Short mmCIF file of C-alpha atoms in Angstrom, two decimals:
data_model
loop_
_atom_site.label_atom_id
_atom_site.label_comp_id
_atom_site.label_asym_id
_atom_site.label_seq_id
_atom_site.Cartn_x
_atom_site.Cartn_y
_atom_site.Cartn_z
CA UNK P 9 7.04 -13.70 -12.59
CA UNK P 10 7.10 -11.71 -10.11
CA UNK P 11 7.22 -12.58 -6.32
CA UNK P 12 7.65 -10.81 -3.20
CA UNK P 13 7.97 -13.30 0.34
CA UNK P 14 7.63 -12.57 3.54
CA UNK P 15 6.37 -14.64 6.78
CA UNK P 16 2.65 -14.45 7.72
CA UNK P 17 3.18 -13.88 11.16
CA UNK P 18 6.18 -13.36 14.15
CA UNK P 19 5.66 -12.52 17.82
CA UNK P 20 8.19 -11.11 19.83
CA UNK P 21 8.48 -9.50 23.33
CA UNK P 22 8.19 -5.95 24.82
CA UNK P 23 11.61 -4.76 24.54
CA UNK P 24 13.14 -7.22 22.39
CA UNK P 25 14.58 -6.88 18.99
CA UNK P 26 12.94 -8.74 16.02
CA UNK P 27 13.86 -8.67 12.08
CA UNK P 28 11.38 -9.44 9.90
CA UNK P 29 12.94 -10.56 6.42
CA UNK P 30 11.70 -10.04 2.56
CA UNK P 31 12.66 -11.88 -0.69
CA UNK P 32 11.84 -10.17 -3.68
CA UNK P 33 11.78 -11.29 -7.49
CA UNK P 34 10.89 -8.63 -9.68
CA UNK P 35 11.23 -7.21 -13.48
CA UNK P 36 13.55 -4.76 -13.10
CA UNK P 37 14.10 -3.15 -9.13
CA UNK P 38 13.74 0.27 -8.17
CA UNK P 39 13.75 0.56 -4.77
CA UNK P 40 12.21 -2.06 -1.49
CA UNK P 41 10.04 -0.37 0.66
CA UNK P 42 8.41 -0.92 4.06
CA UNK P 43 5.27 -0.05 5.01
CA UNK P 44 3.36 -0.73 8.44
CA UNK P 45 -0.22 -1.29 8.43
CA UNK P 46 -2.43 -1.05 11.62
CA UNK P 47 -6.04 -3.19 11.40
CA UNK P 48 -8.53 -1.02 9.43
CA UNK P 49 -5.87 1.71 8.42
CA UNK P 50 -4.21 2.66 5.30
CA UNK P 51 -0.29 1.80 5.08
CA UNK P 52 2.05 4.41 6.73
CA UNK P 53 5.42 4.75 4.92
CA UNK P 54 8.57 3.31 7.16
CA UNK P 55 11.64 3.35 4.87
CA UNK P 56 12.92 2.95 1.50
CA UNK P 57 15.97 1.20 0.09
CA UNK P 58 17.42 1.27 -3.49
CA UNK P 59 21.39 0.91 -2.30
CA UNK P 60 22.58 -1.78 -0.55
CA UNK P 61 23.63 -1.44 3.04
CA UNK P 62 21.61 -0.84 6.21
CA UNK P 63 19.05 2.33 6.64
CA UNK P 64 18.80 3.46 10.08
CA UNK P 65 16.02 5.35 11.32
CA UNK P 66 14.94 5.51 15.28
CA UNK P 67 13.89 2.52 16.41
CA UNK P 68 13.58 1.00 13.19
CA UNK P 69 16.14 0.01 10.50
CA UNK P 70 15.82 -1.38 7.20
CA UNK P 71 18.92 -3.42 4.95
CA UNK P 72 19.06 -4.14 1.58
CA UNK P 73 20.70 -6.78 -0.34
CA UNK P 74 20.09 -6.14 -4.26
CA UNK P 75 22.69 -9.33 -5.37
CA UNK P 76 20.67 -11.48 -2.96
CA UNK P 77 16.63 -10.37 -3.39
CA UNK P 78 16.55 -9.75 0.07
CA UNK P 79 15.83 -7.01 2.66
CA UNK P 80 14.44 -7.29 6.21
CA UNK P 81 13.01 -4.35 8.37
CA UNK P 82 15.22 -4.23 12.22
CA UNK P 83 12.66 -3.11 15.15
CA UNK P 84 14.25 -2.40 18.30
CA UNK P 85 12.90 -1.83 21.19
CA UNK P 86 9.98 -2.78 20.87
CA UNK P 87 6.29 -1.22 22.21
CA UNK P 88 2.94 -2.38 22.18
CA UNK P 89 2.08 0.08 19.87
CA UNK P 90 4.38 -1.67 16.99
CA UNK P 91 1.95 -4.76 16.63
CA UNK P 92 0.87 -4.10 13.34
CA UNK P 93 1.14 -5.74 9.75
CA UNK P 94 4.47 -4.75 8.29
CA UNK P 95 4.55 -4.70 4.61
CA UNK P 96 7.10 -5.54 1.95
CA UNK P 97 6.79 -4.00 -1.43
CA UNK P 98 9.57 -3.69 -4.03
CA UNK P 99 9.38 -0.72 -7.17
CA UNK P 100 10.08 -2.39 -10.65
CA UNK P 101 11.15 -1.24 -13.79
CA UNK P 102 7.73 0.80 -14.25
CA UNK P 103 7.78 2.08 -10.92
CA UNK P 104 4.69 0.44 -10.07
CA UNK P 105 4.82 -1.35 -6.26
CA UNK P 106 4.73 -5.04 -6.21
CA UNK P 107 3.34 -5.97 -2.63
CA UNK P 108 3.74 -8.86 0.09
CA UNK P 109 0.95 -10.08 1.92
CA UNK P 110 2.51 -8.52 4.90
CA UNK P 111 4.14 -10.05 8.34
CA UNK P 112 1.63 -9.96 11.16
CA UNK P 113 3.53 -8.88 14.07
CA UNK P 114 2.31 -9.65 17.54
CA UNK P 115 4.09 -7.92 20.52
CA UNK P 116 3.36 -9.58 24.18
CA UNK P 117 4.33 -7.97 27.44
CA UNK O 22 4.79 15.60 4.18
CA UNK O 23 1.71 15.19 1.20
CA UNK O 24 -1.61 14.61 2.42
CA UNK O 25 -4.05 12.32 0.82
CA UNK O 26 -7.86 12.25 1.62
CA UNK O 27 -10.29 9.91 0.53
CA UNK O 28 -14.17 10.52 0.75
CA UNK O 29 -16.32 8.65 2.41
CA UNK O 30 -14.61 6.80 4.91
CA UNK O 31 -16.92 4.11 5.05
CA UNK O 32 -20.04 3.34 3.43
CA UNK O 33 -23.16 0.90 3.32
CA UNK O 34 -25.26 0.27 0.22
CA UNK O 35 -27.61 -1.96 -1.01
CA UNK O 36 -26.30 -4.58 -3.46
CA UNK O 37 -27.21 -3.52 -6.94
CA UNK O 38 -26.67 0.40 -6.37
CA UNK O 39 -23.96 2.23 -6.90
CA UNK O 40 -21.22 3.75 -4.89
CA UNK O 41 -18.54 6.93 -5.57
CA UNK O 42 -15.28 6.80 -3.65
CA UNK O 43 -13.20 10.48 -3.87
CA UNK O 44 -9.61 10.15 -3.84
CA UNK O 45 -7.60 13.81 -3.17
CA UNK O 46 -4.32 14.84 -3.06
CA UNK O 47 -4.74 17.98 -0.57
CA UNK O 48 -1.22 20.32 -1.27
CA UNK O 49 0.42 18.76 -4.34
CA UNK O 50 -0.55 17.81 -7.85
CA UNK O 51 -0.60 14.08 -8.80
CA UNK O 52 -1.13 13.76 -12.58
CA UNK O 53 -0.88 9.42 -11.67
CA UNK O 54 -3.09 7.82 -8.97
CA UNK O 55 -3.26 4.32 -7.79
CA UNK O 56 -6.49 2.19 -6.52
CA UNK O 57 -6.06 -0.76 -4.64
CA UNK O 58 -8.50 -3.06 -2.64
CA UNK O 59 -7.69 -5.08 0.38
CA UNK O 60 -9.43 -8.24 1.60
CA UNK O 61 -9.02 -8.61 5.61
CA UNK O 62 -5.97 -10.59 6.06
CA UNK O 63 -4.76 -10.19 2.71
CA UNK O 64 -2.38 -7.66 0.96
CA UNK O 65 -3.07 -4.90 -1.32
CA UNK O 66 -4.14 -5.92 -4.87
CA UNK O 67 -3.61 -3.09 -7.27
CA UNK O 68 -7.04 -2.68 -9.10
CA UNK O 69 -5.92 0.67 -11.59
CA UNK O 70 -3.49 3.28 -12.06
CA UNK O 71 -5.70 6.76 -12.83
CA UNK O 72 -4.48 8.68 -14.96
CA UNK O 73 -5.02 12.75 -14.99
CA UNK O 74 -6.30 13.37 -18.50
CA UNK O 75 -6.66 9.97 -20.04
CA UNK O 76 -8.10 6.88 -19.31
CA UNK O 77 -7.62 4.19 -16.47
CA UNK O 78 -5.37 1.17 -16.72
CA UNK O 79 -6.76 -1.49 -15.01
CA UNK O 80 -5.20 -4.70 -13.74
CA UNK O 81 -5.92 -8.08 -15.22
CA UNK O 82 -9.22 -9.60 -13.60
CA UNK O 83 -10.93 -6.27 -12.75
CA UNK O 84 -13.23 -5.37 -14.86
CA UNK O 85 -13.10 -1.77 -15.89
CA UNK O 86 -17.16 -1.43 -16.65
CA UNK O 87 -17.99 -2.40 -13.02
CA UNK O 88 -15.17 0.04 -11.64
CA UNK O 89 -15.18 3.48 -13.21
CA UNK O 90 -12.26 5.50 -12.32
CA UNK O 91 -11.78 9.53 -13.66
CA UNK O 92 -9.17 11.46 -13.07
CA UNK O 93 -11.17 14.50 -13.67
CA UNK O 94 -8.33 16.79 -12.02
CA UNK O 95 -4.67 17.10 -11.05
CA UNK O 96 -6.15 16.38 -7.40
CA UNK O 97 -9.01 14.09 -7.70
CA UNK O 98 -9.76 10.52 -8.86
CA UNK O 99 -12.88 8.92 -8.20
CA UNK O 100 -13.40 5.12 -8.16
CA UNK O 101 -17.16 4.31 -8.87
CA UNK O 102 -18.76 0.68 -8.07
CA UNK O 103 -21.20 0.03 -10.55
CA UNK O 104 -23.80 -2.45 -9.33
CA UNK O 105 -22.12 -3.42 -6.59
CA UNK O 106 -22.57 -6.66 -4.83
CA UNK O 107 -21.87 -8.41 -1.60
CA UNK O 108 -18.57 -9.74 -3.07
CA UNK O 109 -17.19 -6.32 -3.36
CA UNK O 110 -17.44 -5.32 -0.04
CA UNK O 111 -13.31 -4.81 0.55
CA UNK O 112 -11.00 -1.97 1.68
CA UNK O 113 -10.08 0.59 -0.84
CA UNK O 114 -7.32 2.50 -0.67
CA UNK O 115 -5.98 5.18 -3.17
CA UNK O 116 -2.53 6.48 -3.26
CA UNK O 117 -0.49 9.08 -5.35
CA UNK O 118 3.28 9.54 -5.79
CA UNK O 119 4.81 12.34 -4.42
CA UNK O 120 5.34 15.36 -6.60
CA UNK O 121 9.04 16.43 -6.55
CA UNK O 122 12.17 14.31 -7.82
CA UNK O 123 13.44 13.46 -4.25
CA UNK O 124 9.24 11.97 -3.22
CA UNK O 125 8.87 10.47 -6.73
CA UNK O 126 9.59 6.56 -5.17
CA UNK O 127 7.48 7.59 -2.14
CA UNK O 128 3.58 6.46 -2.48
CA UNK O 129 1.18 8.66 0.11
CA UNK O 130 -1.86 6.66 0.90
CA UNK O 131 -5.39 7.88 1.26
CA UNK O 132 -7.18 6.74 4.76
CA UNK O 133 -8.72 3.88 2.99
CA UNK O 134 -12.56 3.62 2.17
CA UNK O 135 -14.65 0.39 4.11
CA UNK O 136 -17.33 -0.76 1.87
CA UNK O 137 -19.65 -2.90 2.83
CA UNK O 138 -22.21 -3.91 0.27
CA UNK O 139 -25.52 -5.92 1.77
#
């Protein structure tokens, strides 16, 4: 079947660094995306994946391993403003987007 | 980048009635649209692609009498909750690929649509 994991919930510090990781099993892969969700909005697109290696953009960064299932989503820096749900969702062989039940991510001063 | 709208925002009806969400894609064509729900806490479940022309294909468990999707347009899909009831009262959230080659893997969400069904 297909299966996308990701932890329910992290909390990190203003300033800090914190990696929030994704395993993925799907039928076929086109592509790992990252989405972050604030409470009561729609998902805003963050990055997208389908080579392996490390996508850099700003303060956040996203890495893909396609041998290993696995990706995680880099925030540096962080603000108050990035507590949010981050969302994992990998593309299979029909395109459509096979979701995560998102990371909760808490950010304390 | 593409804008998508969705109309209303958020709504309140009576259980039993009715209720027509608008999804729009505002400056490019989307002949494929996607309808999802979200439950608070939860991810998003895909409920239907809509497609432009043709008829809806629903996910497994969602019954396709009690949510009417047409894709009357190149820019509009409506979701319609037939009867609804208090257990339907979720999230919904419509998105559309993006038109050219390079946006095709890119999904633009609508704002989302809060029902609430008493």
């Amino acid at each position: 079947g297909q299966n996308i994991d990701q932890p329910t919930e992290m909390t990190a510090t203003e300033g800090a660094i914190v990696q929030i990781n994704c395993t993925y099993q799907t039928s076929g892969f086109n592509g790992l995306f990252w989405y972050q969700q604030h409470a009561g909005e729609a998902p805003t697109f963050l990055s997208y994946n389908v080579l392996d290696g490390l996508e850099e953009k700003g303060r956040f960064s996203s890495f893909l391993s396609r041998s290993k299932g696995y990706s995680y989503l880099l925030l540096k820096e962080l603000q108050m403003k990035d507590s949010a749900s981050y969302l994992c969702a990998a593309q299979d062989s029909n395109y459509q987007l096979i979701w995560g039940a998102g990371t909760k991510l808490i950010i304390k001063p | 980048g593409a804008v998508v709208s969705q109309h209303p925002s958020w709504v309140i009806c009576k259980s039993g009635t009715s209720v027509k969400i608008e999804c729009r894609s505002l400056d490019f064509q989307a002949t494929t649209m996607f309808w999802y729900r979200q439950f608070p806490k939860q991810s998003l479940m895909l409920m239907a692609t809509s497609n432009e022309g043709s008829k809806a294909t629903y996910e497994q468990g969602v019954e396709k009498d009690k949510f009417l999707i047409n894709h009357a347009s190149l820019t509009l899909s409506t979701l319609t909750v037939t009867s609804a009831h208090p257990e339907d009262s979720s999230f919904y959230i419509c998105s559309a690929p993006g038109g050219g080659l390079a946006d095709f893997y890119e999904q633009y969400f609508g704002p989302g649509t809060r029902l609430t069904v008493t």
